[in-house]
Coordinates of C-alpha atoms and ligand atoms in Angstrom, one line a residue:
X1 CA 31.8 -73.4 37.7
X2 CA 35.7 -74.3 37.4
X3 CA 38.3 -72.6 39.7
X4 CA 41.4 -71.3 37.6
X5 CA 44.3 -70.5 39.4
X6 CA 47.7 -69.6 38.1
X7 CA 50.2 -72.3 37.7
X8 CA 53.5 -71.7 39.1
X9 CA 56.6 -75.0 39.8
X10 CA 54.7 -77.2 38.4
X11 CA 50.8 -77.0 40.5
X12 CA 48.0 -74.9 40.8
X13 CA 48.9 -71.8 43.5
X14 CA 47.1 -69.4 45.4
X15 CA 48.2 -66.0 44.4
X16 CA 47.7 -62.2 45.2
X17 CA 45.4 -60.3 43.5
X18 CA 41.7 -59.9 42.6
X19 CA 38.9 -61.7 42.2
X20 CA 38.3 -62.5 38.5
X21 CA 35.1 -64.2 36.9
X22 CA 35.5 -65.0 33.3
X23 CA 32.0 -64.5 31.6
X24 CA 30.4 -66.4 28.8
X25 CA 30.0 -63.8 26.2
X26 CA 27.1 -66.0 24.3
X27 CA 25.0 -65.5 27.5
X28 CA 26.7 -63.1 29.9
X29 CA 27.0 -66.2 32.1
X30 CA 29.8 -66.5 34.6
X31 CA 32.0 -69.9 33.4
X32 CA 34.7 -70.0 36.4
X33 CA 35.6 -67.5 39.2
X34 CA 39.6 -67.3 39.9
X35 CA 42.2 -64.9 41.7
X36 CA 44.3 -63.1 39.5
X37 CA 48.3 -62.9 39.9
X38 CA 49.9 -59.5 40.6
X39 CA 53.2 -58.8 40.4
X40 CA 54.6 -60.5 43.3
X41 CA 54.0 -63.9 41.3
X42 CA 55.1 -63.1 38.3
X43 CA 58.6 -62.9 40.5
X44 CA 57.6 -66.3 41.5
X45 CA 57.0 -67.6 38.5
X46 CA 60.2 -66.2 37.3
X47 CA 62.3 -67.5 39.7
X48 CA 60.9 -71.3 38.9
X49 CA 61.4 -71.1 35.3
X50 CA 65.1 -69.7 36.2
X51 CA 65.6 -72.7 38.1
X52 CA 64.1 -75.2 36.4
X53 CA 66.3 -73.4 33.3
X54 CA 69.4 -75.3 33.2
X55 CA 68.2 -79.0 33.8
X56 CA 65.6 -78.7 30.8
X57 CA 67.8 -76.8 28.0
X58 CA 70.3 -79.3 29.0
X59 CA 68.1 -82.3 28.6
X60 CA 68.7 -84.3 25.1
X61 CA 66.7 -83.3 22.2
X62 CA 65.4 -87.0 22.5
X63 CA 64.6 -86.8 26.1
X64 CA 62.6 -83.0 25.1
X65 CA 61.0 -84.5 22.4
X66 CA 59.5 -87.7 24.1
X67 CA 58.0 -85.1 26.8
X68 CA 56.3 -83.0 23.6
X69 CA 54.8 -85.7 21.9
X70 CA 53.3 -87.0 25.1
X71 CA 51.5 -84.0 25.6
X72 CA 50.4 -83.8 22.2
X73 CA 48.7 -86.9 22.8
X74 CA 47.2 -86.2 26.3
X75 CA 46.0 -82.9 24.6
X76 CA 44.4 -84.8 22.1
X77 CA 42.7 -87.2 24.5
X78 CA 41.6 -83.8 26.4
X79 CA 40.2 -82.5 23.1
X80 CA 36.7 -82.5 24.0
X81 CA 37.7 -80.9 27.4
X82 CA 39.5 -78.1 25.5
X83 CA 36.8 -77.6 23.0
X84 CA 34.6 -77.0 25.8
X85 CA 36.7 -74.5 28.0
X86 CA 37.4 -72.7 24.4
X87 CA 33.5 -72.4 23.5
X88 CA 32.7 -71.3 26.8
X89 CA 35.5 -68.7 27.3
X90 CA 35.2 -66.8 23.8
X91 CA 32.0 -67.9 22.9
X92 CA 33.4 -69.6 19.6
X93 CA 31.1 -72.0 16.9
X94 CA 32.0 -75.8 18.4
X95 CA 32.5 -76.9 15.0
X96 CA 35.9 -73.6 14.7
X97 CA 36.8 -74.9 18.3
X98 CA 36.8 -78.5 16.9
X99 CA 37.8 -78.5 13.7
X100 CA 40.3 -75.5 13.5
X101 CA 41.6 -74.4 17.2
X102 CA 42.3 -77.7 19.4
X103 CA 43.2 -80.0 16.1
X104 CA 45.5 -77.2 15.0
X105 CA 47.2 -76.7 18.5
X106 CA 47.7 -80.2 18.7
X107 CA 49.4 -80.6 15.3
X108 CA 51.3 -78.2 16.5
X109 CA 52.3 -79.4 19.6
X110 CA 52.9 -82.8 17.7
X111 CA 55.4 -80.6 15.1
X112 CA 57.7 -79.1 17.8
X113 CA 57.9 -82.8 19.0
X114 CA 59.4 -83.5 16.0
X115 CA 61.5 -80.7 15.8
X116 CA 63.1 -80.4 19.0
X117 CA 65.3 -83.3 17.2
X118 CA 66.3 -80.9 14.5
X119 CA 68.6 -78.4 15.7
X120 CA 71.2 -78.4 13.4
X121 CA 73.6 -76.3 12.7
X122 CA 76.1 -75.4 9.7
X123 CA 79.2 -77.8 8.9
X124 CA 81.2 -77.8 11.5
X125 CA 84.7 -77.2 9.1
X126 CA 88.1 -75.2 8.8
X127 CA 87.3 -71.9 7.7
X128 CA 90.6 -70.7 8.3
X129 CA 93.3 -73.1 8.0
X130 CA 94.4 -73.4 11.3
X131 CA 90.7 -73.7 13.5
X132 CA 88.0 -76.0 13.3
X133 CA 84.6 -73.7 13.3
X134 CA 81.6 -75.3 14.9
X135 CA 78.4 -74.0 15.6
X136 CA 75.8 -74.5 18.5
X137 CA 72.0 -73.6 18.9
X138 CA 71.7 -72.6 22.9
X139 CA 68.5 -72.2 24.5
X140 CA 67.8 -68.9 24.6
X141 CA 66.6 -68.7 28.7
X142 CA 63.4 -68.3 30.8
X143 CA 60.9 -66.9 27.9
X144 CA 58.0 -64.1 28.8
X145 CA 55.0 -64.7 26.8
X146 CA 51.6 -62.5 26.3
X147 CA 48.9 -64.0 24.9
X148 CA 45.8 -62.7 23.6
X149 CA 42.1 -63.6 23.9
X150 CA 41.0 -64.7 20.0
X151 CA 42.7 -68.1 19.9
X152 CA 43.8 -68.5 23.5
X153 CA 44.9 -71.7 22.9
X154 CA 46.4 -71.7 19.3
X155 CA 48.7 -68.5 20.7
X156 CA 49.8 -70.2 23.6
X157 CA 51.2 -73.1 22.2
X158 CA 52.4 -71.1 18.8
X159 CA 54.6 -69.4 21.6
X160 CA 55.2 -71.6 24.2
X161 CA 55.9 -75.0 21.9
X162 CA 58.5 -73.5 19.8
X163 CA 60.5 -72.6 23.3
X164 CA 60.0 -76.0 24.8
X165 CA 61.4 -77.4 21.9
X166 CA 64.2 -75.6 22.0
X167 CA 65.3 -76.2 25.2
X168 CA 64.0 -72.7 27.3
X169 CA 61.6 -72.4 29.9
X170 CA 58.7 -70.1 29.7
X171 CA 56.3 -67.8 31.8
X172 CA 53.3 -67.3 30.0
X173 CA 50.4 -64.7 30.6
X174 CA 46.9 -65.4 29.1
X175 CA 44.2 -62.6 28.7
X176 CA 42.4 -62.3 31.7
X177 CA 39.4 -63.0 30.0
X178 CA 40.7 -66.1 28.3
X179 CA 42.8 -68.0 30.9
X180 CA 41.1 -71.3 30.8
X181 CA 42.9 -73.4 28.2
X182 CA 46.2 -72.3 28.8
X183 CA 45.9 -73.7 33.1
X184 CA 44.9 -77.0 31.1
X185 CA 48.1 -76.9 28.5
X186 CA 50.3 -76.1 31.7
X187 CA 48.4 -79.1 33.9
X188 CA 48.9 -81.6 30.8
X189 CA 52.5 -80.3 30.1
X190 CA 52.9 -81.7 33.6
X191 CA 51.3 -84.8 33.2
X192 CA 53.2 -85.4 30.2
X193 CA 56.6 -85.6 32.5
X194 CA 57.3 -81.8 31.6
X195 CA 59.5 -80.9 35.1
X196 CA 58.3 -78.5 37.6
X197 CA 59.1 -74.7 36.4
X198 CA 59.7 -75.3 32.7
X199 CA 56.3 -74.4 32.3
X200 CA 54.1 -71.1 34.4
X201 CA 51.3 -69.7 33.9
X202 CA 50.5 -66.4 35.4
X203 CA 47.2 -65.1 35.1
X204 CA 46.0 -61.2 35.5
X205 CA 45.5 -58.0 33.5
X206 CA 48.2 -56.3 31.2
X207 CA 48.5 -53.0 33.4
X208 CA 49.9 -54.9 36.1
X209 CA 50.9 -58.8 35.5
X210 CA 51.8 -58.0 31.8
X211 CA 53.8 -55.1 32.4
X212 CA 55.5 -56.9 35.3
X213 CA 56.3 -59.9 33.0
X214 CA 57.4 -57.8 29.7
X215 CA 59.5 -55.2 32.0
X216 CA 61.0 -58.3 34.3
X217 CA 65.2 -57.8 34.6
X218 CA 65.8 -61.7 34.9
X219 CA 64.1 -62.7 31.8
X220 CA 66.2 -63.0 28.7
X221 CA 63.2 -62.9 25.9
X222 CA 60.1 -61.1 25.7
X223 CA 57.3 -62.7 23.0
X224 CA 53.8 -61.2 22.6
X225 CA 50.9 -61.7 20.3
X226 CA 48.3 -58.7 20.7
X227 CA 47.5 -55.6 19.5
X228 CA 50.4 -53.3 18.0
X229 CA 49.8 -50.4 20.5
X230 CA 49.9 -52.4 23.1
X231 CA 53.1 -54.8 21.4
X232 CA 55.0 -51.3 21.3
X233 CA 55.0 -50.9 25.2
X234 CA 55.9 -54.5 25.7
X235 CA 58.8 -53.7 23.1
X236 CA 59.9 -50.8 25.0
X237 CA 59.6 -52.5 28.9
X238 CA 61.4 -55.5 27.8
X239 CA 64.2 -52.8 25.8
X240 CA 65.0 -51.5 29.6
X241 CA 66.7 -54.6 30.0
X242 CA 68.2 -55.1 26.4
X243 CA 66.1 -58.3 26.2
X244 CA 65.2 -59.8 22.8
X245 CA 61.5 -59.4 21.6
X246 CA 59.2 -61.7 19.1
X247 CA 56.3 -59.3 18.3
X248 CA 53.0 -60.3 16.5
X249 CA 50.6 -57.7 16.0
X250 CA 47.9 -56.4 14.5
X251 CA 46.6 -56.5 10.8
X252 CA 44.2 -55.4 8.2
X253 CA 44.5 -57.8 5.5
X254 CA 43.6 -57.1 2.0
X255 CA 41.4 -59.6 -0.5
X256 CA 42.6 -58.7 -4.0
X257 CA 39.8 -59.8 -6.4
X258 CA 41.4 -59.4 -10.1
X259 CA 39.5 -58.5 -13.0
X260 CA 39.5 -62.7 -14.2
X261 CA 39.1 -63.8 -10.9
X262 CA 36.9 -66.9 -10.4
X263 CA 34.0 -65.1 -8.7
X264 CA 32.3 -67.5 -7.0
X265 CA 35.4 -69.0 -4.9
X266 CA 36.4 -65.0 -4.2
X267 CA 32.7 -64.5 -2.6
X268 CA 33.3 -67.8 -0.8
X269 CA 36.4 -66.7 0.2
X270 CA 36.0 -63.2 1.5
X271 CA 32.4 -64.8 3.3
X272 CA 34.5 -67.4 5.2
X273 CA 38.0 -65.1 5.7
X274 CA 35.7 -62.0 6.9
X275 CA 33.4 -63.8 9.0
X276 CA 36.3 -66.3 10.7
X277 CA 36.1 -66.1 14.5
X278 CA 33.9 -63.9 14.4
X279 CA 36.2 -61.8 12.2
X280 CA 38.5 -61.3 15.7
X281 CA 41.5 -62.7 13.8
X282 CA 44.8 -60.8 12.9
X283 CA 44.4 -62.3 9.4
X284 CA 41.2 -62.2 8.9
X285 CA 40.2 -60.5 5.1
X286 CA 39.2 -57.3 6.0
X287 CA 39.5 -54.8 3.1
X288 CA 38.6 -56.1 0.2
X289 CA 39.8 -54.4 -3.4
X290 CA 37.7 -55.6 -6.2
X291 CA 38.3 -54.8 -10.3
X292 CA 35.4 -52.5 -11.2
X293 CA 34.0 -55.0 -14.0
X294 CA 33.3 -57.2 -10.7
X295 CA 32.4 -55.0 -8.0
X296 CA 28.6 -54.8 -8.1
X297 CA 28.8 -58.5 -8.6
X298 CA 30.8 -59.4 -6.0
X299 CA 29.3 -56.6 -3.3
X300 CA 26.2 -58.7 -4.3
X301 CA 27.4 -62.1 -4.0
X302 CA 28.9 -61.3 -0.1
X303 CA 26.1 -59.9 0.5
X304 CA 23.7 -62.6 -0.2
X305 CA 25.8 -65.1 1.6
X306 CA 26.2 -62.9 4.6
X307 CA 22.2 -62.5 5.1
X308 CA 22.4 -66.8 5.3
X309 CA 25.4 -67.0 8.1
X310 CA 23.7 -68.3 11.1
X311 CA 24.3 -66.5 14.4
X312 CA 23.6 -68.1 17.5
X313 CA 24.5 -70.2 20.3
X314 CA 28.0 -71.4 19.8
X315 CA 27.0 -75.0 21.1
X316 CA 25.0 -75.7 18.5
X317 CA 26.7 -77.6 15.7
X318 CA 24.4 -75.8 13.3
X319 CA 25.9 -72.0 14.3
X320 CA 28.4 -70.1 11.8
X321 CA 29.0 -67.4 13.9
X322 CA 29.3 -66.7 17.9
X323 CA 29.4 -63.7 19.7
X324 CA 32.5 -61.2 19.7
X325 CA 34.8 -61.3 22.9
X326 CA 32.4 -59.1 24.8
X327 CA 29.4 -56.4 25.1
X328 CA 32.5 -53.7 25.8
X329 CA 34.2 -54.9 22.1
X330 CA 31.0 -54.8 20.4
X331 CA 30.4 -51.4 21.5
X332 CA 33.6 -50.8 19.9
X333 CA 32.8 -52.9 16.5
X334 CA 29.1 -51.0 16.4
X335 CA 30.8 -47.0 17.3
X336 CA 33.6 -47.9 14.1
X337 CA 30.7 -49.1 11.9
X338 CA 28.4 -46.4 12.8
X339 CA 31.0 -43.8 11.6
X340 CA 31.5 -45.0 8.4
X341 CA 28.5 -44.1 6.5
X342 CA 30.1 -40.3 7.5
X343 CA 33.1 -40.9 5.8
X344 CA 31.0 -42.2 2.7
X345 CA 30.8 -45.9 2.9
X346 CA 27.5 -47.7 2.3
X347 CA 26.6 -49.9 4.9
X348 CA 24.8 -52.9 2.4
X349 CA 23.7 -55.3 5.1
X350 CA 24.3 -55.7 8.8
X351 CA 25.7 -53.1 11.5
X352 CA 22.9 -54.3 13.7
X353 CA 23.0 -56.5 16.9
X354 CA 20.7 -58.8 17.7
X355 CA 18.2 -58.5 21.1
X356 CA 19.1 -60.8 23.7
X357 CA 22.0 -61.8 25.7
X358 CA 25.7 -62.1 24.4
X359 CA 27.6 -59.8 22.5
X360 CA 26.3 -60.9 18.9
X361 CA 26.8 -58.8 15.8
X362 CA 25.5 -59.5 12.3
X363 CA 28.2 -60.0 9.3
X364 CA 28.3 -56.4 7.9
X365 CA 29.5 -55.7 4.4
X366 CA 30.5 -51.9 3.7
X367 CA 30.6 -51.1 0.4
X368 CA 32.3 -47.7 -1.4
X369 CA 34.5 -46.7 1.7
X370 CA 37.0 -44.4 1.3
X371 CA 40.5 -44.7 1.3
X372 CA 40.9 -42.6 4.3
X373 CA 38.1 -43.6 6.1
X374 CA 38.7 -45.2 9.6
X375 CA 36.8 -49.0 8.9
X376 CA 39.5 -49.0 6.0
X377 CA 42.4 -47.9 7.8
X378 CA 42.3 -49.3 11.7
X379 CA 42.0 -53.1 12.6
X380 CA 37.8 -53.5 12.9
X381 CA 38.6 -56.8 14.7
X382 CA 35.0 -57.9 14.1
X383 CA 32.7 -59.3 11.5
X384 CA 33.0 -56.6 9.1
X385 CA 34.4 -56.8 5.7
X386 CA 34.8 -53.3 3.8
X387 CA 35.3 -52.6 0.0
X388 CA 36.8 -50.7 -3.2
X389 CA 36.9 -51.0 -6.6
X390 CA 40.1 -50.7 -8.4
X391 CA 41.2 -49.8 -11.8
X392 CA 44.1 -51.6 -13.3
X393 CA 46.9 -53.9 -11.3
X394 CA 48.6 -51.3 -10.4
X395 CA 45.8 -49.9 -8.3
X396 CA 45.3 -52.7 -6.8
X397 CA 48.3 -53.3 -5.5
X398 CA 49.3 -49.8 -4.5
X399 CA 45.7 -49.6 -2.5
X400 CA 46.8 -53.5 -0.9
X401 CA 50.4 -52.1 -0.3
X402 CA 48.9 -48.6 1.7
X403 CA 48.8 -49.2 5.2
X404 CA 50.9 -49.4 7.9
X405 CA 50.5 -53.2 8.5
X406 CA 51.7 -56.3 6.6
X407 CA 50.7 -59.6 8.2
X408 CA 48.6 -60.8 5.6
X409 CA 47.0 -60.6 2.1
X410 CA 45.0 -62.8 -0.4
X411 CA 45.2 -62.2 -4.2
X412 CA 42.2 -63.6 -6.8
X413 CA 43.2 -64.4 -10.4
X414 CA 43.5 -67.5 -12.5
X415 CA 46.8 -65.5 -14.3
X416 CA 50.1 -66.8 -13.5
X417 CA 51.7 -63.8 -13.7
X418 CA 49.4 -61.8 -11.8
X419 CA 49.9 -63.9 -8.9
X420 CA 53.4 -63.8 -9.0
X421 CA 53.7 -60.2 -9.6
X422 CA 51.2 -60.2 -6.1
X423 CA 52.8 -62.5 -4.4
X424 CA 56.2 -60.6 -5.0
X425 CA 54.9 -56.8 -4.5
X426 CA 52.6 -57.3 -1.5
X427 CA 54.5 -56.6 1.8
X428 CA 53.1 -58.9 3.9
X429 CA 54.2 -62.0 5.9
X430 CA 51.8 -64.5 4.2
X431 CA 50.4 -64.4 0.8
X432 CA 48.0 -66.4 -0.3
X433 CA 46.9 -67.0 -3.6
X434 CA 42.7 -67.7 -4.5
X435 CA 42.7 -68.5 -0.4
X436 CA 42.8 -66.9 2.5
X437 CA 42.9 -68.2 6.0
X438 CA 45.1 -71.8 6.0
X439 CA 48.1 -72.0 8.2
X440 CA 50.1 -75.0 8.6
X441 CA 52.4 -75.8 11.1
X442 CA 55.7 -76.5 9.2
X443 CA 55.4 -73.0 7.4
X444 CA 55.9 -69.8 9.2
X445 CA 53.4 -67.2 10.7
X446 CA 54.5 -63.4 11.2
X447 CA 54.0 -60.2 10.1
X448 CA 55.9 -56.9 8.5
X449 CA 56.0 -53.3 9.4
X450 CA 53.2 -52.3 11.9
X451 CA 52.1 -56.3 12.3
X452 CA 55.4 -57.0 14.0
X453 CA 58.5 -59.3 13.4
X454 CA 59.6 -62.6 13.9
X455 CA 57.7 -66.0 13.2
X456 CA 55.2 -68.7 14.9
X457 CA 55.0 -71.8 13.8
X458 CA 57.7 -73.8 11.7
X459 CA 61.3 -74.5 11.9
X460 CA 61.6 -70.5 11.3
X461 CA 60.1 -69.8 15.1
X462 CA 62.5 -72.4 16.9
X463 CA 65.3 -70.2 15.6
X464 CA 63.7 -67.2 17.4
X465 CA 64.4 -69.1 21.0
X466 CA 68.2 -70.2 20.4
X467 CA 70.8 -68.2 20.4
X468 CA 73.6 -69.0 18.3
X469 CA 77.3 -69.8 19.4
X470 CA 80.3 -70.1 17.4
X471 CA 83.4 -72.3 19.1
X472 CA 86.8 -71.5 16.9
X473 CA 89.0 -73.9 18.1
X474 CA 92.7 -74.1 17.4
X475 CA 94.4 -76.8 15.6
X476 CA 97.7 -76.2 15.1
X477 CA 99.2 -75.8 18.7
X478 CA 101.5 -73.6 17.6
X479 CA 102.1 -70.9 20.8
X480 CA 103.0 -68.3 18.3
X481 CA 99.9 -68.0 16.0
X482 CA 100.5 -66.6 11.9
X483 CA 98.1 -63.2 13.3
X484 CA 100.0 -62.4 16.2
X485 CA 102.4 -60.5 13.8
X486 CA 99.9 -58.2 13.8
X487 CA 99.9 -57.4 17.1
X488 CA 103.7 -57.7 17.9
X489 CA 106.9 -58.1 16.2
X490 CA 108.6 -61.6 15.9
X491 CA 110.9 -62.4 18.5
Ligands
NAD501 P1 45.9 -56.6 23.5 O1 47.1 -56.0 22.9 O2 44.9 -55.7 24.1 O3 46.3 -57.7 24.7 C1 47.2 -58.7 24.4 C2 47.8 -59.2 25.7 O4 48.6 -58.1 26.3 C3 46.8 -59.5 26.8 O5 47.2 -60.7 27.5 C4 46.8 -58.3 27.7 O6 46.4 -58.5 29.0 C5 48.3 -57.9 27.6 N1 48.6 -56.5 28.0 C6 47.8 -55.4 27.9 N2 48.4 -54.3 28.3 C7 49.7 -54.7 28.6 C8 50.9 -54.0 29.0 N3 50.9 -52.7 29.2 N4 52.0 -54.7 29.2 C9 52.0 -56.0 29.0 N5 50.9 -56.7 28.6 C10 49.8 -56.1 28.4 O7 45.3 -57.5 22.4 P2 43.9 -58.4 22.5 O8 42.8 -57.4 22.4 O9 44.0 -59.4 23.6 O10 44.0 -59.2 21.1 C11 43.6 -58.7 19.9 C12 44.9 -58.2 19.1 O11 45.8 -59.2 18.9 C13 44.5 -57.7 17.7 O12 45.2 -56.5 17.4 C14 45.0 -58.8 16.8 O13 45.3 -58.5 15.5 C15 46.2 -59.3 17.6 N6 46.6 -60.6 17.2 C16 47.7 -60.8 16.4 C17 48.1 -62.1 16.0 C18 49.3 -62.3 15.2 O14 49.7 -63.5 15.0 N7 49.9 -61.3 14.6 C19 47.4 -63.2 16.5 C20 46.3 -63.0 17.3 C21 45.9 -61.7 17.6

């Protein structure tokens, strides 16, 4: 059993408050006992990152860079150690941890790198014709950073990367439950020559070490990836101080299945962007609209597939899908399922968990739900994929378009046009067309409306930690400027 700490100036610290065991939620099995921070560390951890501040946003891009691209490679020759804290912490299927979370925080990692050489700005020019105009990107500070527990690592480095890179330093919060691979990011970050206090990690709850972090007067930014109720308080506790917030939040994505839709890659599609983590991803295709001539078909087809997905120990290569986060989130998961057969949806297969230890829950399909029903309407977070049936485009895309979130949205159809006029009409931050799941670091991540604002990944998310500076400088040296005539008279 590992001992997680908090990291604060660059080493593991004791800090001040409870005893926390994170639990394995595959087997109920403890995986590392740690003390949590409280508030009096987050002032700690503060104060390092304020200090080590000036030093690191005034290192050359260069010298940043070099620091990033050694960690991505000490991350990727920890990969197997990272796999393993990830499986053990969330309880995700090895081949996700391997194939999807560490190789995609690594890229990523490995893309900041690169960009933390790219921050240009416009032409520097004469816009009037007596001052040159230049423009700098500044770091925008010491960066506050809440993560949640579904990708723990992914959502650390989406957040903390992008602020390295531009020259801030950060204070990041993990979930409680999750805090195992963000301790390792923070110990590699330090192997990899990143200096003492450019870097913390305060572990603890939300009530308490969150609030104390999002409401803190001597930060200057506030990001947070979590739920939107939750993202809202953040918001406001970090709007005390006038402090700029980054805000990724919920979703309930829709899978638009067109009436000429290939059907076999959209039930492919909806199995794999349903049933991804466990279906506890912001993204993940959750309310699926299908054209009536394919409904029965399709309802079918997911069906059938769903009945083959393997659930089981996430260390076994063989497993498709782990347990959710734990027993208390499945209870959640089961109580929204069990409702929905009241509001009128059909429950075709699943809405059962297994017997035994861990929090499993079967891939549940819910057909013929209404449009006001609760599984269609609030973030399920589980493996749980509901459906409609539509009547023309139109339908569709008013029934995709009705809900308070916009993160993302998939649209199925071999018609050009279609997918265009989807792509265009859907308010979401990402719309894929016949996919739905891939991300890629050099294209930006972020949602719309109730899913938030502002972007991870990308050149787009650098932007979000620099603050921009204009420099008008004079070149005529003239004491009596043309403009002061409008201020006083000519001597
Ligand atoms: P959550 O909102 O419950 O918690 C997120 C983080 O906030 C945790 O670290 C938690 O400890 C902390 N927190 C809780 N209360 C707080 C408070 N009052 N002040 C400050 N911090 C507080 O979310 P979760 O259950 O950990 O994660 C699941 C949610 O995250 C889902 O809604 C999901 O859609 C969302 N999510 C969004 C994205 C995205 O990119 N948009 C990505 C991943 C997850």
């Amino acid at each position: 059993m590992g001992m997680a700490s908090s990291w604060i100036d660059g080493a593991p610290v004791s800090t001040a408050g409870a005893t926390h065991t994170v639990i394995n939620p595959a087997t109920g099995a403890a995986v590392a006992e740690y003390t949590l921070a409280a508030p009096v560390d987050v002032d700690r951890a503060v104060a390092s990152a304020r200090a080590a501040l000036a030093d690191w946003a005034g290192a050359t891009p260069a010298e940043r860079s070099g620091v990033l691209a050694s960690l991505a490679r000490l991350a990727s020759e920890a990969s197997a150690e990272l796999v393993a804290e990830e499986v053990a912490q969330c309880g995700k299927p090895v081949r996700l941890a391997e194939e999807f979370d560490v190789p995609g925080s690594i890229d990523n990692i490995d893309f900041f790198a690169g960009a933390a050489r790219h921050l240009e700005g416009k032409a520097s020019g004469e816009y009037s014709p007596d001052h040159t105009s230049s423009i700098r990107r500044e770091a925008v500070g010491v960066v506050a950073t809440i993560a949640p527990w579904n990708y723990p690592l992914q959502m650390a480095v989406w957040k903390v990367l992008p602020a390295l890179a531009a020259g801030c330093s950060v204070v990041i919060k993990p979930a409680e439950i999750t805090p195992l691979t963000t301790l390792t990011l923070a110990r590699l970050a330090g192997e990899a020559g990143l200096p003492a206090g450019v870097l913390n990690v305060v572990t603890g709850s939300g009530a308490d070490v969150g609030a104390a972090l999002a409401g803190h007067a001597d930060v200057d930014m506030v990001t947070f990836t979590g739920s939107t109720p939750v993202g809202r308080q953040v918001m406001a506790a970090a709007a005390v101080h006038g402090h700029r917030t980054q805000l990724e939040l919920g979703g309930k994505a829709p899978f638009v299945v067109f009436d000429d839709a290939d059907l076999d890659a959209a039930i492919q599609g909806a199995v794999a962007g349903a049933l991804i983590n466990t279906g506890q991803d912001c993204t993940a295709a959750t309310r699926a609209m299908v054209a009536r001539g394919l409904y029965d078909d399709f309802v079918a087809g997911v069906a059938e597939l769903f009945s083959k997905i393997v659930v089981g120990d996430p260390n076994d290569p063989d497993t498709d899908l782990g347990p959710l986060i734990s027993v208390a989130h499945r209870e959640k998961v089961a109580g929204m399922v069990s409702r929905a057969p009241g509001e009128g949806g059909r429950i075709v297969c699943g809405g059962v968990a297994p017997d035994g230890p861990g929090s499993f829950y079967r891939p549940t399909l819910i057909a013929d739900v209404a449009e006001s029903s609760e599984v269609w309407r609030d973030e399920i977070f589980g493996p749980v994929l509901t459906v409609r049936s539509f009547v023309d485009d139109d339908d569709a895309l008013r029934q995709a378009n009705d809900t308070a979130y916009g993160l993302a949205a998939s649209a199925w159809t071999r018609d050009v046009y279609r997918a265009q006029r989807a792509s265009r009409e859907i308010h979401a931050g990402c719309v894929w067309i016949n996919d739905h799941i891939p991300i890629i670091s050099e294209m930006p991540h972020g949602g719309f409306g109730a899913s938030g604002f502002g972007k991870d990944m990308s050149q787009y998310s650098l932007e979000e930690y620099l603050s921009i500076k204009h420099v008008m400088s004079d070149i005529t040296g003239a004491a009596e400027k043309d403009w002061h005539r409008t201020v006083f008279a000519k001597r």
